[in-house]
Coordinates of C-alpha atoms in Angstrom, one line a residue:
D1 CA -6.8 2.0 27.1
N2 CA -3.8 1.9 29.2
F3 CA -3.8 -1.9 28.9
I4 CA -4.5 -1.9 25.3
G5 CA -1.6 0.7 24.9
K6 CA 0.8 -1.6 26.8
V7 CA -0.2 -4.5 24.7
V8 CA 0.4 -2.8 21.6
D9 CA 3.8 -1.6 23.0
G10 CA 4.5 -5.1 23.7
L11 CA 3.8 -6.4 20.3
K12 CA 6.0 -3.6 18.7
Q13 CA 8.8 -4.4 21.0
H14 CA 8.6 -8.4 21.3
G15 CA 5.9 -9.5 18.7
R16 CA 8.6 -10.3 15.9
Q17 CA 10.4 -12.8 18.2
N18 CA 7.4 -14.8 19.0
R19 CA 5.0 -14.1 15.9
E20 CA 2.6 -17.1 17.0
A21 CA 2.0 -15.6 20.4
A22 CA 1.6 -12.2 19.0
N23 CA -0.9 -13.6 16.3
K24 CA -3.1 -15.2 18.9
L25 CA -2.9 -12.4 21.2
T26 CA -4.1 -10.1 18.2
A27 CA -6.9 -12.4 17.4
T28 CA -8.0 -12.7 20.9
L29 CA -8.4 -9.0 21.5
L30 CA -9.2 -8.0 18.2
S31 CA -12.2 -5.8 18.5
G32 CA -10.4 -3.3 20.9
L33 CA -6.9 -3.8 19.6
V34 CA -7.4 -2.7 15.9
P35 CA -7.6 0.9 16.2
Y36 CA -4.6 1.3 18.2
L37 CA -2.5 -1.0 16.0
L38 CA -3.4 1.2 13.0
D39 CA -2.4 4.4 15.3
A40 CA 0.8 2.5 16.2
L41 CA 1.4 1.5 12.6
N42 CA 0.8 5.4 11.4
E43 CA 3.4 6.6 14.3
E44 CA 6.1 3.8 13.9
P45 CA 9.4 5.3 12.3
E46 CA 11.0 1.7 12.1
T47 CA 10.5 -0.2 9.0
G48 CA 10.5 -3.7 10.2
R49 CA 8.1 -2.9 13.1
R50 CA 5.6 -1.3 10.5
K51 CA 6.0 -4.4 8.4
F52 CA 5.2 -6.6 11.4
M53 CA 2.4 -4.3 12.5
I54 CA 0.9 -4.8 8.9
T55 CA 1.4 -8.5 9.1
L56 CA -0.7 -8.6 12.2
L57 CA -3.3 -6.4 10.8
S58 CA -3.6 -8.3 7.7
S59 CA -4.0 -11.9 9.5
V60 CA -7.2 -10.9 10.8
R61 CA -8.6 -9.4 7.5
S62 CA -12.2 -9.0 7.3
D63 CA -12.4 -7.5 11.1
T64 CA -10.0 -4.7 10.2
L65 CA -11.5 -3.6 6.7
H66 CA -14.0 -1.1 7.9
E67 CA -11.5 0.5 10.5
I68 CA -8.8 0.6 7.6
A69 CA -11.4 2.1 5.0
G70 CA -12.1 4.8 7.5
R71 CA -8.6 6.1 7.5
L72 CA -8.1 6.2 3.7
H73 CA -8.3 9.8 3.5
D74 CA -6.0 10.7 6.5
S75 CA -4.2 13.9 5.5
R76 CA -0.8 12.5 5.9
W77 CA 0.3 10.6 2.5
Y78 CA 1.9 7.9 4.2
V79 CA -1.0 7.0 6.1
S80 CA -3.3 6.6 3.2
R81 CA -0.4 4.5 1.4
N82 CA -0.2 2.2 4.5
M83 CA -4.0 1.9 4.4
L84 CA -3.9 1.1 0.7
L85 CA -1.3 -1.6 1.3
L86 CA -3.7 -2.9 4.0
L87 CA -6.6 -3.1 2.0
R88 CA -4.7 -5.1 -0.6
E89 CA -3.4 -7.5 2.0
C90 CA -6.7 -8.0 3.5
R91 CA -8.3 -8.4 0.1
G92 CA -10.7 -5.5 0.4
N93 CA -12.0 -5.7 -3.0
Y94 CA -15.1 -4.0 -1.8
Y95 CA -13.6 -0.8 -1.4
A96 CA -12.2 -0.6 -5.1
A97 CA -14.2 2.6 -5.8
D98 CA -12.8 4.4 -3.0
I99 CA -9.2 3.0 -4.0
R100 CA -9.7 4.4 -7.5
D101 CA -9.9 8.0 -6.0
F102 CA -6.2 7.5 -5.0
L103 CA -4.9 7.2 -8.8
N104 CA -5.0 11.1 -9.1
H105 CA -3.4 11.7 -5.5
E106 CA -0.7 14.1 -5.5
V107 CA 2.0 12.0 -4.1
P108 CA 3.3 9.5 -6.6
A109 CA 3.9 6.9 -3.9
V110 CA 0.3 6.7 -3.1
Q111 CA -0.8 6.7 -6.8
L112 CA 1.5 3.8 -7.2
E113 CA -0.1 1.8 -4.1
A114 CA -3.5 2.4 -5.4
L115 CA -2.7 1.2 -8.7
R116 CA -0.9 -1.9 -7.2
T117 CA -3.8 -2.7 -5.2
L118 CA -6.4 -2.3 -8.0
L119 CA -4.5 -4.5 -10.2
S120 CA -4.1 -7.1 -7.6
F121 CA -8.0 -7.0 -7.4
Q122 CA -8.0 -7.4 -11.3
D123 CA -9.9 -3.9 -11.5
A124 CA -11.0 -3.2 -15.1
E125 CA -10.0 0.3 -14.6
A126 CA -6.6 -0.1 -13.5
E127 CA -4.8 -1.2 -16.8
P128 CA -5.5 2.2 -18.4
Y129 CA -3.6 3.8 -15.5
V130 CA -0.5 1.7 -16.1
V131 CA -0.3 3.2 -19.7
K132 CA -1.1 6.7 -18.3
F133 CA 1.7 6.4 -16.0
L134 CA 4.1 5.1 -18.4
R135 CA 3.4 8.3 -20.6
S136 CA 3.8 10.7 -17.3
N137 CA 6.7 13.2 -16.9
N138 CA 7.1 11.9 -13.5
V139 CA 10.0 9.8 -13.4
R140 CA 9.0 7.9 -10.3
L141 CA 5.7 7.3 -11.7
R142 CA 7.0 6.0 -15.0
R143 CA 9.5 3.6 -13.1
G144 CA 6.7 2.2 -11.0
A145 CA 4.5 1.6 -14.0
V146 CA 7.2 -0.2 -15.6
G147 CA 7.4 -2.5 -12.8
L148 CA 3.7 -2.8 -12.5
A149 CA 3.5 -3.6 -16.1
G150 CA 5.7 -6.5 -16.0
A151 CA 4.6 -7.9 -12.6
Y152 CA 0.9 -7.8 -13.9
R153 CA 1.7 -8.6 -17.6
I154 CA -0.3 -5.8 -18.9
R155 CA -0.6 -6.2 -22.8
E156 CA -1.6 -2.8 -23.6
A157 CA 1.7 -1.5 -22.1
V158 CA 3.9 -3.3 -24.3
P159 CA 4.2 -0.5 -27.0
H160 CA 4.6 2.1 -24.5
L161 CA 7.4 -0.2 -22.9
V162 CA 9.0 -0.7 -26.5
G163 CA 8.9 3.4 -26.7
L164 CA 10.7 3.7 -23.4
L165 CA 13.4 1.5 -25.0
R166 CA 13.6 3.5 -28.1
E167 CA 13.7 7.0 -26.3
K168 CA 17.1 8.8 -26.2
N169 CA 18.8 9.6 -23.0
V170 CA 16.9 13.0 -22.6
M171 CA 18.1 14.7 -19.5
N172 CA 20.3 11.8 -18.2
K173 CA 16.9 9.9 -17.1
G174 CA 16.8 7.3 -19.9
F175 CA 19.0 4.9 -17.7
L176 CA 16.3 4.6 -15.2
F177 CA 14.1 2.4 -17.5

């Protein structure tokens, strides 16, 4: 545990400068390293280091999927969001049913990450949620749905997008769309 902890600390501090060596080390120590990297990811406050750890974890794809899926239902919303992102990056299509549960999560960032993940898997149940989020009263959900509708070219969303363009500036929020 002490050795692996030091490896993870070293990867966090110096891995971005030497990505090739970091990737080789991660692949070599994979079975023991994944849980520690996931813990470090969930505790890391710096965005750049989090992105680097996500890159490391997604580079070993199938070997991490089970561990990632086991952490999906963490009580901390940002952990669930990170695990959804990792499932997308690792192409964890097998976990689509588990991901659908997060479309009704209480935190909009988690809902949007789940939707983005399902859309990337071309899940049939994802597109109706784009329309649902476009109709939402939550500005963050609506804004995210606008971006996803364009990025994934959701045809069913077009009438709702046009409706957003026609809306009057209600409570000074119209400019967001």
